[in-house]
């Protein structure tokens, strides 16, 4: 992965990334941003991060209360979608993986077909996450 700075936008970061699944990254970005008008994006942890852009009650930044999902781009054969506070999501579609003590949940994506198969579950997870914003 190319070294980047926090001043890059998500599109600039994606353009700079030399990843074999770049079309998958672009399809995921489109699906995530299209899930709800309050989904925004920023570069965080040198990765595309999708955040809640609406109003929220004050919170401790260490709780990642605004972070919906982060794309982990470190492996060449998969994109890992990390929901830092995913434990609070009602996963009616069964797409979320793992159950970590810190509350993370994940979705593994390996192809454009995988995006198509899991898209409705991903969108439902995002909508359920947003429903829980206070």
PDB file of C-alpha atoms in Angstrom:
ATOM      1  CA  UNK A   1       0.000   0.000   0.000  1.00  0.00           C
ATOM      2  CA  UNK A   2       1.242   3.464  -0.821  1.00  0.00           C
ATOM      3  CA  UNK A   3       2.256   5.719   2.050  1.00  0.00           C
ATOM      4  CA  UNK A   4      -0.303   8.459   2.456  1.00  0.00           C
ATOM      5  CA  UNK A   5      -1.023  11.381   4.711  1.00  0.00           C
ATOM      6  CA  UNK A   6      -4.209  12.269   6.571  1.00  0.00           C
ATOM      7  CA  UNK A   7      -4.799  15.109   4.107  1.00  0.00           C
ATOM      8  CA  UNK A   8      -5.842  12.722   1.326  1.00  0.00           C
ATOM      9  CA  UNK A   9      -9.495  12.251   0.492  1.00  0.00           C
ATOM     10  CA  UNK A  10     -10.901   8.743   0.197  1.00  0.00           C
ATOM     11  CA  UNK A  11     -10.998   8.919  -3.640  1.00  0.00           C
ATOM     12  CA  UNK A  12      -7.358  10.080  -3.670  1.00  0.00           C
ATOM     13  CA  UNK A  13      -6.375   7.261  -1.311  1.00  0.00           C
ATOM     14  CA  UNK A  14      -8.145   4.675  -3.469  1.00  0.00           C
ATOM     15  CA  UNK A  15      -6.467   6.084  -6.592  1.00  0.00           C
ATOM     16  CA  UNK A  16      -3.057   5.766  -4.863  1.00  0.00           C
ATOM     17  CA  UNK A  17      -3.637   2.198  -3.679  1.00  0.00           C
ATOM     18  CA  UNK A  18      -2.080  -0.564  -5.755  1.00  0.00           C
ATOM     19  CA  UNK A  19      -4.510  -3.332  -4.831  1.00  0.00           C
ATOM     20  CA  UNK A  20      -5.639  -6.220  -7.067  1.00  0.00           C
ATOM     21  CA  UNK A  21      -9.231  -5.782  -5.832  1.00  0.00           C
ATOM     22  CA  UNK A  22      -9.509  -2.063  -6.635  1.00  0.00           C
ATOM     23  CA  UNK A  23     -12.830  -2.575  -8.522  1.00  0.00           C
ATOM     24  CA  UNK A  24     -14.160  -4.268  -5.361  1.00  0.00           C
ATOM     25  CA  UNK A  25     -13.011  -1.322  -3.234  1.00  0.00           C
ATOM     26  CA  UNK A  26     -14.833   1.082  -5.569  1.00  0.00           C
ATOM     27  CA  UNK A  27     -18.017  -1.033  -5.512  1.00  0.00           C
ATOM     28  CA  UNK A  28     -17.927  -1.187  -1.706  1.00  0.00           C
ATOM     29  CA  UNK A  29     -17.454   2.582  -1.456  1.00  0.00           C
ATOM     30  CA  UNK A  30     -20.475   3.132  -3.716  1.00  0.00           C
ATOM     31  CA  UNK A  31     -22.638   0.680  -1.735  1.00  0.00           C
ATOM     32  CA  UNK A  32     -21.650   2.116   1.647  1.00  0.00           C
ATOM     33  CA  UNK A  33     -22.143   5.764   0.651  1.00  0.00           C
ATOM     34  CA  UNK A  34     -25.434   4.844  -1.029  1.00  0.00           C
ATOM     35  CA  UNK A  35     -26.844   3.150   2.062  1.00  0.00           C
ATOM     36  CA  UNK A  36     -27.894   6.419   3.754  1.00  0.00           C
ATOM     37  CA  UNK A  37     -27.473  10.149   3.151  1.00  0.00           C
ATOM     38  CA  UNK A  38     -25.773  10.581   6.552  1.00  0.00           C
ATOM     39  CA  UNK A  39     -22.854   8.303   5.631  1.00  0.00           C
ATOM     40  CA  UNK A  40     -19.695  10.320   5.030  1.00  0.00           C
ATOM     41  CA  UNK A  41     -16.103   9.331   4.469  1.00  0.00           C
ATOM     42  CA  UNK A  42     -12.615  10.211   5.610  1.00  0.00           C
ATOM     43  CA  UNK A  43      -9.161   8.679   5.637  1.00  0.00           C
ATOM     44  CA  UNK A  44      -8.429   7.156   9.043  1.00  0.00           C
ATOM     45  CA  UNK A  45      -5.748   4.635   9.980  1.00  0.00           C
ATOM     46  CA  UNK A  46      -4.482   5.102   6.390  1.00  0.00           C
ATOM     47  CA  UNK A  47      -7.704   3.430   5.190  1.00  0.00           C
ATOM     48  CA  UNK A  48     -11.083   4.464   3.791  1.00  0.00           C
ATOM     49  CA  UNK A  49     -13.323   5.058   6.803  1.00  0.00           C
ATOM     50  CA  UNK A  50     -17.062   5.616   6.541  1.00  0.00           C
ATOM     51  CA  UNK A  51     -18.560   7.731   9.279  1.00  0.00           C
ATOM     52  CA  UNK A  52     -21.873   9.069  10.497  1.00  0.00           C
ATOM     53  CA  UNK A  53     -21.929  12.697   9.322  1.00  0.00           C
ATOM     54  CA  UNK A  54     -25.082  13.791  11.152  1.00  0.00           C
ATOM     55  CA  UNK A  55     -25.510  15.379  14.551  1.00  0.00           C
ATOM     56  CA  UNK A  56     -24.555  13.316  17.585  1.00  0.00           C
ATOM     57  CA  UNK A  57     -24.457  13.848  21.312  1.00  0.00           C
ATOM     58  CA  UNK A  58     -20.932  14.575  22.619  1.00  0.00           C
ATOM     59  CA  UNK A  59     -18.797  11.423  23.013  1.00  0.00           C
ATOM     60  CA  UNK A  60     -15.293  10.292  23.880  1.00  0.00           C
ATOM     61  CA  UNK A  61     -13.347   9.980  20.580  1.00  0.00           C
ATOM     62  CA  UNK A  62     -11.734   6.770  21.845  1.00  0.00           C
ATOM     63  CA  UNK A  63     -15.137   5.062  21.610  1.00  0.00           C
ATOM     64  CA  UNK A  64     -15.214   5.423  17.787  1.00  0.00           C
ATOM     65  CA  UNK A  65     -18.856   6.452  18.106  1.00  0.00           C
ATOM     66  CA  UNK A  66     -18.906   8.164  14.684  1.00  0.00           C
ATOM     67  CA  UNK A  67     -17.063   5.368  12.795  1.00  0.00           C
ATOM     68  CA  UNK A  68     -19.430   3.012  10.976  1.00  0.00           C
ATOM     69  CA  UNK A  69     -17.040   0.862   8.930  1.00  0.00           C
ATOM     70  CA  UNK A  70     -13.368   0.901   7.911  1.00  0.00           C
ATOM     71  CA  UNK A  71     -11.987  -0.893   4.853  1.00  0.00           C
ATOM     72  CA  UNK A  72      -8.918  -2.941   5.749  1.00  0.00           C
ATOM     73  CA  UNK A  73      -6.873  -3.208   2.532  1.00  0.00           C
ATOM     74  CA  UNK A  74      -3.781  -5.072   3.753  1.00  0.00           C
ATOM     75  CA  UNK A  75      -4.415  -8.475   2.118  1.00  0.00           C
ATOM     76  CA  UNK A  76      -4.293  -8.804  -1.675  1.00  0.00           C
ATOM     77  CA  UNK A  77      -7.073 -11.417  -1.879  1.00  0.00           C
ATOM     78  CA  UNK A  78      -9.739  -9.815   0.316  1.00  0.00           C
ATOM     79  CA  UNK A  79     -11.173  -6.594   1.674  1.00  0.00           C
ATOM     80  CA  UNK A  80     -12.075  -6.711   5.332  1.00  0.00           C
ATOM     81  CA  UNK A  81     -14.872  -4.376   6.410  1.00  0.00           C
ATOM     82  CA  UNK A  82     -14.337  -3.619  10.083  1.00  0.00           C
ATOM     83  CA  UNK A  83     -17.264  -2.256  12.098  1.00  0.00           C
ATOM     84  CA  UNK A  84     -15.521  -0.880  15.245  1.00  0.00           C
ATOM     85  CA  UNK A  85     -18.826  -0.859  17.158  1.00  0.00           C
ATOM     86  CA  UNK A  86     -20.473  -3.679  15.215  1.00  0.00           C
ATOM     87  CA  UNK A  87     -21.642  -5.584  18.297  1.00  0.00           C
ATOM     88  CA  UNK A  88     -24.586  -3.185  18.534  1.00  0.00           C
ATOM     89  CA  UNK A  89     -25.831  -4.072  15.023  1.00  0.00           C
ATOM     90  CA  UNK A  90     -28.783  -6.437  14.648  1.00  0.00           C
ATOM     91  CA  UNK A  91     -27.436  -8.675  11.874  1.00  0.00           C
ATOM     92  CA  UNK A  92     -30.661  -9.995  10.359  1.00  0.00           C
ATOM     93  CA  UNK A  93     -28.832 -11.022   7.153  1.00  0.00           C
ATOM     94  CA  UNK A  94     -26.041 -12.916   8.909  1.00  0.00           C
ATOM     95  CA  UNK A  95     -23.199 -11.110   7.102  1.00  0.00           C
ATOM     96  CA  UNK A  96     -21.244  -9.989  10.160  1.00  0.00           C
ATOM     97  CA  UNK A  97     -18.383 -12.183  11.328  1.00  0.00           C
ATOM     98  CA  UNK A  98     -16.596 -12.449  14.653  1.00  0.00           C
ATOM     99  CA  UNK A  99     -17.507 -11.362  18.119  1.00  0.00           C
ATOM    100  CA  UNK A 100     -14.631  -9.519  19.745  1.00  0.00           C
ATOM    101  CA  UNK A 101     -14.408  -8.245  23.322  1.00  0.00           C
ATOM    102  CA  UNK A 102     -13.928  -4.682  22.036  1.00  0.00           C
ATOM    103  CA  UNK A 103     -17.219  -4.830  20.094  1.00  0.00           C
ATOM    104  CA  UNK A 104     -15.832  -5.196  16.563  1.00  0.00           C
ATOM    105  CA  UNK A 105     -17.612  -7.191  13.872  1.00  0.00           C
ATOM    106  CA  UNK A 106     -16.441  -7.732  10.298  1.00  0.00           C
ATOM    107  CA  UNK A 107     -17.443  -8.686   6.780  1.00  0.00           C
ATOM    108  CA  UNK A 108     -14.954 -10.356   4.440  1.00  0.00           C
ATOM    109  CA  UNK A 109     -15.274  -9.526   0.734  1.00  0.00           C
ATOM    110  CA  UNK A 110     -13.245 -11.366  -1.917  1.00  0.00           C
ATOM    111  CA  UNK A 111     -14.807 -10.399  -5.268  1.00  0.00           C
ATOM    112  CA  UNK A 112     -17.397  -8.276  -7.056  1.00  0.00           C
ATOM    113  CA  UNK A 113     -19.747 -11.294  -6.874  1.00  0.00           C
ATOM    114  CA  UNK A 114     -19.230 -11.280  -3.107  1.00  0.00           C
ATOM    115  CA  UNK A 115     -20.164  -7.573  -3.008  1.00  0.00           C
ATOM    116  CA  UNK A 116     -23.371  -8.337  -4.916  1.00  0.00           C
ATOM    117  CA  UNK A 117     -24.222 -11.261  -2.621  1.00  0.00           C
ATOM    118  CA  UNK A 118     -23.589  -9.347   0.616  1.00  0.00           C
ATOM    119  CA  UNK A 119     -24.704  -5.856  -0.467  1.00  0.00           C
ATOM    120  CA  UNK A 120     -28.201  -6.004   1.047  1.00  0.00           C
ATOM    121  CA  UNK A 121     -26.796  -7.325   4.333  1.00  0.00           C
ATOM    122  CA  UNK A 122     -24.116  -4.618   4.345  1.00  0.00           C
ATOM    123  CA  UNK A 123     -26.695  -1.895   3.713  1.00  0.00           C
ATOM    124  CA  UNK A 124     -29.003  -3.305   6.404  1.00  0.00           C
ATOM    125  CA  UNK A 125     -26.102  -3.366   8.884  1.00  0.00           C
ATOM    126  CA  UNK A 126     -25.308   0.276   8.131  1.00  0.00           C
ATOM    127  CA  UNK A 127     -28.954   1.303   8.508  1.00  0.00           C
ATOM    128  CA  UNK A 128     -29.228  -0.561  11.802  1.00  0.00           C
ATOM    129  CA  UNK A 129     -26.022   1.111  13.015  1.00  0.00           C
ATOM    130  CA  UNK A 130     -27.441   4.543  12.109  1.00  0.00           C
ATOM    131  CA  UNK A 131     -30.735   3.712  13.849  1.00  0.00           C
ATOM    132  CA  UNK A 132     -28.736   3.373  17.079  1.00  0.00           C
ATOM    133  CA  UNK A 133     -27.184   6.874  16.889  1.00  0.00           C
ATOM    134  CA  UNK A 134     -28.200   9.068  19.781  1.00  0.00           C
TER     135      UNK A 134
END
